[in-house]
CSV table of C-alpha atoms in Angstrom, one decimal:
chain,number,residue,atom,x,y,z
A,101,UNK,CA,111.3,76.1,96.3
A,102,UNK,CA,108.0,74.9,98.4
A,103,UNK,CA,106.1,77.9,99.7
A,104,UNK,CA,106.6,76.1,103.2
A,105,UNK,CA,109.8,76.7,103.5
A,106,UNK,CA,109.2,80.8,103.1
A,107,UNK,CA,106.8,80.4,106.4
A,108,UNK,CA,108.2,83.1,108.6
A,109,UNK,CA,111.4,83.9,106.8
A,110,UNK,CA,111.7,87.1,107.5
A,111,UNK,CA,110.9,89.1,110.5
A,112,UNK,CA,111.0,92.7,111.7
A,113,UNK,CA,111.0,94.5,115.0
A,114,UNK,CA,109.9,98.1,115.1
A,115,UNK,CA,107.4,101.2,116.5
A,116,UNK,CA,104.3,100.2,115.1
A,117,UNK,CA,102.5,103.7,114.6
A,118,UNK,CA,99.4,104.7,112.7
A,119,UNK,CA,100.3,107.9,110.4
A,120,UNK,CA,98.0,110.4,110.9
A,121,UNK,CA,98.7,111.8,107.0
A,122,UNK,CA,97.0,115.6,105.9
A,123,UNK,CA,98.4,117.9,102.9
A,124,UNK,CA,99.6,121.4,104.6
A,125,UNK,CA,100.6,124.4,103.7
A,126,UNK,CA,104.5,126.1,104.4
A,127,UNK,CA,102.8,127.9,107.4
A,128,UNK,CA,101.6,125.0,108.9
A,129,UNK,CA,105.6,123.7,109.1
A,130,UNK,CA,107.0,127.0,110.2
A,131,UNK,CA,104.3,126.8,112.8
A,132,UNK,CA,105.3,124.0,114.2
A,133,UNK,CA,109.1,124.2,113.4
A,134,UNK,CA,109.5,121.5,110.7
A,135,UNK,CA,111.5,121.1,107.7
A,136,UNK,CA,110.4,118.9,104.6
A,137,UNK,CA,112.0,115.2,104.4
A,138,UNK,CA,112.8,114.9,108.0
A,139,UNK,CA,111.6,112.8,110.7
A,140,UNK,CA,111.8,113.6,114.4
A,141,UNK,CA,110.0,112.7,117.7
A,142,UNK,CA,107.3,115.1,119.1
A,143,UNK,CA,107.9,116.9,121.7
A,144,UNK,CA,105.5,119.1,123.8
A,145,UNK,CA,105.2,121.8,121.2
A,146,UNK,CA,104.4,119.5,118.7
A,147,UNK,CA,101.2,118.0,120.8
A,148,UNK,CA,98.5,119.9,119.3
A,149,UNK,CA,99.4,119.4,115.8
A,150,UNK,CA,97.6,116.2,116.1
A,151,UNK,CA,94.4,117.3,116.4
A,152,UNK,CA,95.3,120.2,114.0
A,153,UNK,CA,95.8,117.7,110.9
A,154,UNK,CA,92.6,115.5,111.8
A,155,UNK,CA,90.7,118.3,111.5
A,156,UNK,CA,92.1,119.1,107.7
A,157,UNK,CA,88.9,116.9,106.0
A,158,UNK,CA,91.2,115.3,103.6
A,159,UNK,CA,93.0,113.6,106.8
A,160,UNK,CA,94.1,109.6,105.7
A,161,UNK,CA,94.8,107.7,108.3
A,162,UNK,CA,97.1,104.8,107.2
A,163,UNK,CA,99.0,101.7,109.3
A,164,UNK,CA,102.5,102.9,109.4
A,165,UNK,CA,106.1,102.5,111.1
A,166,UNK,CA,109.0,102.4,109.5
A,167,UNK,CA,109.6,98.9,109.6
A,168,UNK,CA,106.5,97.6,109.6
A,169,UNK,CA,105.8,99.5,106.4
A,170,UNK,CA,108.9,97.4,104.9
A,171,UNK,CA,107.5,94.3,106.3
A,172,UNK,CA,104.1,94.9,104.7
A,173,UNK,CA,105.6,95.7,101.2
A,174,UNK,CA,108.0,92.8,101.4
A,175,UNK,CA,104.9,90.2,102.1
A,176,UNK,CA,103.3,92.4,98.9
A,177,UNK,CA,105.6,91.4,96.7
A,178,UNK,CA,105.9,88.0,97.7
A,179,UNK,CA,102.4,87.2,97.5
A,180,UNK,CA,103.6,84.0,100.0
A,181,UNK,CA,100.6,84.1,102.7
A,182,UNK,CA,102.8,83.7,106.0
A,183,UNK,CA,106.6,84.6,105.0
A,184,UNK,CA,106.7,87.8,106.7
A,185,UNK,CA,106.5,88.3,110.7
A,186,UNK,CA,106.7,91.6,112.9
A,187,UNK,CA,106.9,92.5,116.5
A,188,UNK,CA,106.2,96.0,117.9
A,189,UNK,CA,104.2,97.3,121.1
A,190,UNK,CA,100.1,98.9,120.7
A,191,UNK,CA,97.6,100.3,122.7
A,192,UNK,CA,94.3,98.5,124.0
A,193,UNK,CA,92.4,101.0,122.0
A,194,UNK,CA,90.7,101.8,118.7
A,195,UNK,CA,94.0,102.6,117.0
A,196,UNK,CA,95.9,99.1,117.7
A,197,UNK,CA,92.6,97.3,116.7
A,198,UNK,CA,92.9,99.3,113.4
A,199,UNK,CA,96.7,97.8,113.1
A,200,UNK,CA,96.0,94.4,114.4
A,201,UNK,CA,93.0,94.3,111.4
A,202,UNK,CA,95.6,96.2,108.9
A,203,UNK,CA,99.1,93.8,109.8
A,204,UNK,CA,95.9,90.7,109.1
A,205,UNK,CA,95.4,91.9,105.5
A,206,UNK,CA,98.3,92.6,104.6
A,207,UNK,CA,98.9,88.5,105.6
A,208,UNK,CA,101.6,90.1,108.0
A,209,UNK,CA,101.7,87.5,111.1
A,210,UNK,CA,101.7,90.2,113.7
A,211,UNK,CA,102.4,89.5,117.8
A,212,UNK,CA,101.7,93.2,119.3
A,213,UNK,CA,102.5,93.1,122.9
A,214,UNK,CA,100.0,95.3,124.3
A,215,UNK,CA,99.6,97.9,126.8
A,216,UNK,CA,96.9,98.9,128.5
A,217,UNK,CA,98.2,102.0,130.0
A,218,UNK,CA,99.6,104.0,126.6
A,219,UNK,CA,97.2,105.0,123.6
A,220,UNK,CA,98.6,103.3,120.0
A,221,UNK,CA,101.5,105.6,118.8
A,222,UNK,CA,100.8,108.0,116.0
A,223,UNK,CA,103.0,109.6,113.5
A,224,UNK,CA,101.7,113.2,111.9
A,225,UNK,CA,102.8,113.2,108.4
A,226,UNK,CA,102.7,116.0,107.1
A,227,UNK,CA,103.0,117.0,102.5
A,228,UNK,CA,104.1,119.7,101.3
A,229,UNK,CA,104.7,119.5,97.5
A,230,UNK,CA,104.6,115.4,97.7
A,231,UNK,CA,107.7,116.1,100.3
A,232,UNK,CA,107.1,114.3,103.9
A,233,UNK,CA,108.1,116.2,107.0
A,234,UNK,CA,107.2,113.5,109.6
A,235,UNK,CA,106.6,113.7,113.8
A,236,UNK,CA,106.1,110.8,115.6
A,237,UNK,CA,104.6,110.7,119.0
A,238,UNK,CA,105.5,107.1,119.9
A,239,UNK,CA,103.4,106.8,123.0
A,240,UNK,CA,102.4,102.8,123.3
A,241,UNK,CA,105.6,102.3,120.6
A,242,UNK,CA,107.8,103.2,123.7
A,243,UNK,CA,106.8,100.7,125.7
A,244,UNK,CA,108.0,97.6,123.8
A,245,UNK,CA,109.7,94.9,126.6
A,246,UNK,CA,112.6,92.6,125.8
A,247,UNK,CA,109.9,90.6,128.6
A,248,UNK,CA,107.9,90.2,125.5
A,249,UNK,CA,110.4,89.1,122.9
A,250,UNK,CA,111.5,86.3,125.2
A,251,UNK,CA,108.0,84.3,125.7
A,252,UNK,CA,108.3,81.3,123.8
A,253,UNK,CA,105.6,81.7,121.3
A,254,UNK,CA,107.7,85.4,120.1
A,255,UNK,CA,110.8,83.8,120.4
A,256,UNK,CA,109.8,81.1,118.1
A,257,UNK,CA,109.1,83.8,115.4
A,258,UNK,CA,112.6,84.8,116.2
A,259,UNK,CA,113.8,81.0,115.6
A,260,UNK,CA,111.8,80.5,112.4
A,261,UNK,CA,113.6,83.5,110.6
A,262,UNK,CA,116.4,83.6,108.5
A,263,UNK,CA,116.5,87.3,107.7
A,264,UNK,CA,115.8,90.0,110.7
A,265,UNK,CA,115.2,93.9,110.0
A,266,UNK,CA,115.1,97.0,112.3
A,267,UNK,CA,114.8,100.4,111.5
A,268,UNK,CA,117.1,102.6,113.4
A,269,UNK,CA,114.1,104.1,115.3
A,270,UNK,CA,113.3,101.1,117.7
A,271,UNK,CA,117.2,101.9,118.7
A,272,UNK,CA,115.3,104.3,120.9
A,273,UNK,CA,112.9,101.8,122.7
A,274,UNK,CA,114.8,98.8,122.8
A,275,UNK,CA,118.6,98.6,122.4
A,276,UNK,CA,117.7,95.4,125.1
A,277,UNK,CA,115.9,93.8,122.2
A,278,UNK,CA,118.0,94.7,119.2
A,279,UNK,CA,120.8,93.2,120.9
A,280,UNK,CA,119.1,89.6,121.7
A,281,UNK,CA,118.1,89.4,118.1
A,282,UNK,CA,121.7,90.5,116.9
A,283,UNK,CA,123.9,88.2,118.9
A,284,UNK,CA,121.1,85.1,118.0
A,285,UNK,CA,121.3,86.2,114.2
A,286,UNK,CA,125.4,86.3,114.4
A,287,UNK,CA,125.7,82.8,116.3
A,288,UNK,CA,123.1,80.9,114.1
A,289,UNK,CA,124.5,82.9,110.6
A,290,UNK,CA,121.2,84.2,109.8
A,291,UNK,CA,121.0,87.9,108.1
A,292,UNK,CA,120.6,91.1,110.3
A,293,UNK,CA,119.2,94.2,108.8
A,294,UNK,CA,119.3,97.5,109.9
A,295,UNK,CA,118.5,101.3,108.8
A,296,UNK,CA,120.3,104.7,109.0
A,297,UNK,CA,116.6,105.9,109.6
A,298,UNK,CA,116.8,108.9,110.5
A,299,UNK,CA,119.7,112.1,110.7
A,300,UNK,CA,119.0,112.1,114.5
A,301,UNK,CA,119.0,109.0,115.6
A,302,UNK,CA,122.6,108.9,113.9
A,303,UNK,CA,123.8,111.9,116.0
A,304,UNK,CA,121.6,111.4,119.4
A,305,UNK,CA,121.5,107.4,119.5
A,306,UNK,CA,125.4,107.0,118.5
A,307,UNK,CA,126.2,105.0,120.9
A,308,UNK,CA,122.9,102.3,120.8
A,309,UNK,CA,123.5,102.4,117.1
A,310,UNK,CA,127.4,101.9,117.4
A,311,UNK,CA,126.7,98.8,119.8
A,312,UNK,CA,124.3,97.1,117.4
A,313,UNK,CA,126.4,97.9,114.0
A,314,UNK,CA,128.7,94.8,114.0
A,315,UNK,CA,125.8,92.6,113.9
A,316,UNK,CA,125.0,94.4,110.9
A,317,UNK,CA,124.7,92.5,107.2
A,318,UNK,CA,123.1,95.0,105.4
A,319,UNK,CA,122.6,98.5,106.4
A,320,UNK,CA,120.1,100.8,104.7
A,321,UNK,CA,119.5,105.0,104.7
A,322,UNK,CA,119.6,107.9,102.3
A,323,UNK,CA,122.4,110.3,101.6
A,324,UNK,CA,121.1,112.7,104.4
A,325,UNK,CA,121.2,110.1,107.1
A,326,UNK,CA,124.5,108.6,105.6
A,327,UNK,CA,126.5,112.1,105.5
A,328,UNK,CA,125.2,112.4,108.7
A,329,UNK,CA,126.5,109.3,109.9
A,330,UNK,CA,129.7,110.4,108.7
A,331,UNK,CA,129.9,113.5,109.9
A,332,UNK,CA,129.4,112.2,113.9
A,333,UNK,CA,132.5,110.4,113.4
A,334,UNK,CA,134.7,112.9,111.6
A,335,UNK,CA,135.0,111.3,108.4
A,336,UNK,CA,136.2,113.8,105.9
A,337,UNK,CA,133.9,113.2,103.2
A,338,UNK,CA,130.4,114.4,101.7
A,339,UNK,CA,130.9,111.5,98.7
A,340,UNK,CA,127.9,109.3,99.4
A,341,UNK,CA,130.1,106.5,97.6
A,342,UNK,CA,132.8,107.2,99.6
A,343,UNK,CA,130.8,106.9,103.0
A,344,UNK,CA,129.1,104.4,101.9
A,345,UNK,CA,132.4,101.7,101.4
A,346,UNK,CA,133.6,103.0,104.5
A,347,UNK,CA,130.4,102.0,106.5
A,348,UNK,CA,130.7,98.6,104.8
A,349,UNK,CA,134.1,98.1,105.8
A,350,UNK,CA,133.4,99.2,110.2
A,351,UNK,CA,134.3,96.3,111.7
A,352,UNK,CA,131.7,92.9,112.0
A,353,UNK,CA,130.8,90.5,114.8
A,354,UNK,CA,130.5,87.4,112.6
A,355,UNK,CA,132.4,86.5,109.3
A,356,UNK,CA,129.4,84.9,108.1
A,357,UNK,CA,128.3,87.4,106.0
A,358,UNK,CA,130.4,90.5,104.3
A,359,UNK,CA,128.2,94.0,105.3
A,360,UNK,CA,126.9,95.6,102.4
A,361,UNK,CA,125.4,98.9,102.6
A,362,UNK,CA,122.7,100.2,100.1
A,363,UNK,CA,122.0,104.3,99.9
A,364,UNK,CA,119.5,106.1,98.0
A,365,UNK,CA,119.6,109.4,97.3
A,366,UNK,CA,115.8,110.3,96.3
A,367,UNK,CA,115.7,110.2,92.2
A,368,UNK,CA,119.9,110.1,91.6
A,369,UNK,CA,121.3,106.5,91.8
A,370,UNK,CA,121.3,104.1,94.4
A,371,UNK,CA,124.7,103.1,95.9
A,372,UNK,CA,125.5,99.9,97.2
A,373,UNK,CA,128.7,99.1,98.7
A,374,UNK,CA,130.2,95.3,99.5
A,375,UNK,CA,133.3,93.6,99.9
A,376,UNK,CA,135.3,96.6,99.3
A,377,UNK,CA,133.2,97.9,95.8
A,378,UNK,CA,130.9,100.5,94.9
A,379,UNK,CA,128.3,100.3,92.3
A,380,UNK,CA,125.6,102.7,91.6
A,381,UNK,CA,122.2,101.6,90.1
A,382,UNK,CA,119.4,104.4,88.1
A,383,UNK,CA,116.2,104.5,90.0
A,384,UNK,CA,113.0,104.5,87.9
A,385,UNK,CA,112.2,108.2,87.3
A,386,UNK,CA,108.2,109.2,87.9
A,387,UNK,CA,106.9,112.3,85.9
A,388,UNK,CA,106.2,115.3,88.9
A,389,UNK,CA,102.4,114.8,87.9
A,390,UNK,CA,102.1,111.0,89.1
A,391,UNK,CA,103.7,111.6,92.5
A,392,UNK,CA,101.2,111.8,95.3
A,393,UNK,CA,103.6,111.7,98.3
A,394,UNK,CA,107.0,110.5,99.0
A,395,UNK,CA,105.8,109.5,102.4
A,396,UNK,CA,106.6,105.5,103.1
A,397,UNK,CA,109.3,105.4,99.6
A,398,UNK,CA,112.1,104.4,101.6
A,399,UNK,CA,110.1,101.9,103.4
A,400,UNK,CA,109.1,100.4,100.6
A,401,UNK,CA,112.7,100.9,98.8
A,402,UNK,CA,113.9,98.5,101.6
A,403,UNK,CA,110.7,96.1,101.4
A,404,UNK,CA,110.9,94.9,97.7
A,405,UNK,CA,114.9,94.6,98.4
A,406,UNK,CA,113.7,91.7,101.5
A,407,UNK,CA,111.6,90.2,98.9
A,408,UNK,CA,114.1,89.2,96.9
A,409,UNK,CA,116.9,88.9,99.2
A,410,UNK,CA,115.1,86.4,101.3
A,411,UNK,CA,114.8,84.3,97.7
A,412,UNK,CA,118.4,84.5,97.5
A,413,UNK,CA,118.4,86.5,94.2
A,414,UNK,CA,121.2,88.7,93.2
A,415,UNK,CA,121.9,92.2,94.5
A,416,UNK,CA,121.1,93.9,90.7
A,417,UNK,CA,117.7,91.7,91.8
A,418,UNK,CA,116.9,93.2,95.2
A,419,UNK,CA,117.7,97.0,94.1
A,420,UNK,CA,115.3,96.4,90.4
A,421,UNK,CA,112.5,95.0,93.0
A,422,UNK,CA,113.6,97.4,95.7
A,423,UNK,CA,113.1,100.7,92.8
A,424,UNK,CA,109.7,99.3,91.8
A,425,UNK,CA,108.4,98.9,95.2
A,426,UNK,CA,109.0,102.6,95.6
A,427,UNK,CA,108.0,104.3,92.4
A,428,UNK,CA,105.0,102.5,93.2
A,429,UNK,CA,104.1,103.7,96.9
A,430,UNK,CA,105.2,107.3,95.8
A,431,UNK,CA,102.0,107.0,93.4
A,432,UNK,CA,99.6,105.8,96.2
A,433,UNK,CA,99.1,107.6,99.6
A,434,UNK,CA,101.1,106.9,102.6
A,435,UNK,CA,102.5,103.4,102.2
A,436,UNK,CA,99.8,101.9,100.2
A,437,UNK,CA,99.7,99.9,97.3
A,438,UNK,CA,97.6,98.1,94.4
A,439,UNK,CA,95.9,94.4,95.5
A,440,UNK,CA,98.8,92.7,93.3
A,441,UNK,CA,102.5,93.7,92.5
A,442,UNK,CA,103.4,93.9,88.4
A,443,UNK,CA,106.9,93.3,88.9
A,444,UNK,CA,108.6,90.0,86.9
């Protein structure tokens, strides 16, 4: 297959937000009320903890956002200058220069909207033990306008892809958005992609989630976010299999495409269900002393999936690319990784 005919295959929409990324202490959690492995929005309390982790000497600060983490890993591994496209709202400030110059390396075609009147969204990320709590203070991320999507030369980017992914989070920002890109995927058969992302935003966002889901072809989250899931509706079952099938099988907009859903559980087996099947598939253990931080492993779980799904290789394919991807960010900090991928 020409290269040309990856040029913009695959696009994501997402909070673009730079992760502000320190190693802490318990204290520093209990301080500020977190638990390790979960995400949530800041709120007021949460505010000086900003400053707090800049201030920590080792302090990285990496390009980050959910999905714009899995857009950047999925352009990694295809090493096909162009494929990959996201959309997201910035700052006019030093921080969204830092991600415009980032998304450029990375060979990520990258149309911020832009707003003067918001600084560039942060996320604190915070390691305990190689374990990620994460806060996110969306700020600019917010502000993302369906205004913005629509104008011609975004739209096009819209047009020119065959395979669309969201995380969960930009559920709260732009339901408007989500659902423009869902209803074009659905009448023009392309692939929509979306992520559990998060425990909350599967008990707090329900109903912006429920209203997107049967544009959803694949569905991505861990066990957490998927027991979760089930829980909010009453489904009598902890059995990430079990959940699993039974999100796969909610009901679908578009016949086009069977829903498959893919769950990993940190280092058990990953579970994908489709067309009424369960398999499980061994991720590639890492000895404790190689880990630097899980911070950005699901990300990249999902990105190396896209790489090959967007080649149309088989499912086996897209979970043996999407395990490499993350055994290899969990070894780098934040969602980082070597010049060149080493995966055949």
């Amino acid at each position: 297959m020409a290269s040309r005919s990856y040029d913009g295959v695959l696009l994501g929409m997402g909070n673009p937000l730079l992760d502000i990324s320190a190693v802490v202490d318990e204290a520093f959690l209990a301080k500020y009320d977190l638990k390790p492995g979960n995400s949530i929005l800041a709120e007021e309390k949460h505010l000086p903890m900003y400053d707090e982790l800049g201030s920590k000497g080792s302090t990285e600060y990496i390009a980050g956002g959910a999905t714009q983490n899995s857009i950047r890993v999925a352009q990694w591994m295809l090493q096909i200058p162009g494929a990959t496209s996201f959309m997201g709202c910035i700052g006019k400030d030093k921080f969204g220069e830092e991600m415009k110059n980032n998304a450029q390396t990375a060979g990520v075609n990258a149309h911020y909207y832009e707003d003067a009147n918001a600084p560039t969204g942060t996320c604190a990320v915070c390691v305990v033990g190689g374990e990620r709590s994460l806060v996110a203070n969306l700020s600019a991320a917010n502000c993302y306008k369906s205004e913005h999507l629509k104008r011609p030369e975004n739209w096009t980017l819209v047009e020119k892809a065959k395979y669309v992914y969201i995380a969960g989070f930009f559920l709260t920002v732009a339901p408007d958005s989500i659902q423009l890109v869902a209803e074009h995927a659905a009448a023009t058969n392309k692939v929509f992609m979306m992520n559990l992302s998060a425990p909350f935003i599967c008990e707090f966002f329900r109903d912006a989630q429920e209203k997107a889901f049967p544009y959803v072809d694949y569905i991505f989250g861990n066990e957490t976010e998927a027991r979760t899931f089930a829980k909010v509706r009453g489904w009598e079952t902890e059995k990430v299999e079990e959940i699993a099938l039974k999100i796969s099988q909610l009901p679908k907009a578009s016949g086009t495409h069977k829903r498959t859903t893919v769950i990993t559980q940190g280092c058990d087996p990953v579970v994908v269900a489709d067309d009424g099947k369960v398999k499980t598939f061994p991720v590639i253990l890492l000895p404790k002393e190689k880990l630097v931080d899980t911070n950005g492993a699901g990300d990249a779980f999902v990105g190396g999936f896209l790489s090959q799904l967007v080649q149309e290789k088989s499912i086996d394919e897209c979970v043996r690319a999407a395990c490499y991807a993350a055994n290899v960010i969990i070894q780098h900090s934040g969602c980082t990784y070597p010049e060149k991928p080493d995966f055949n």
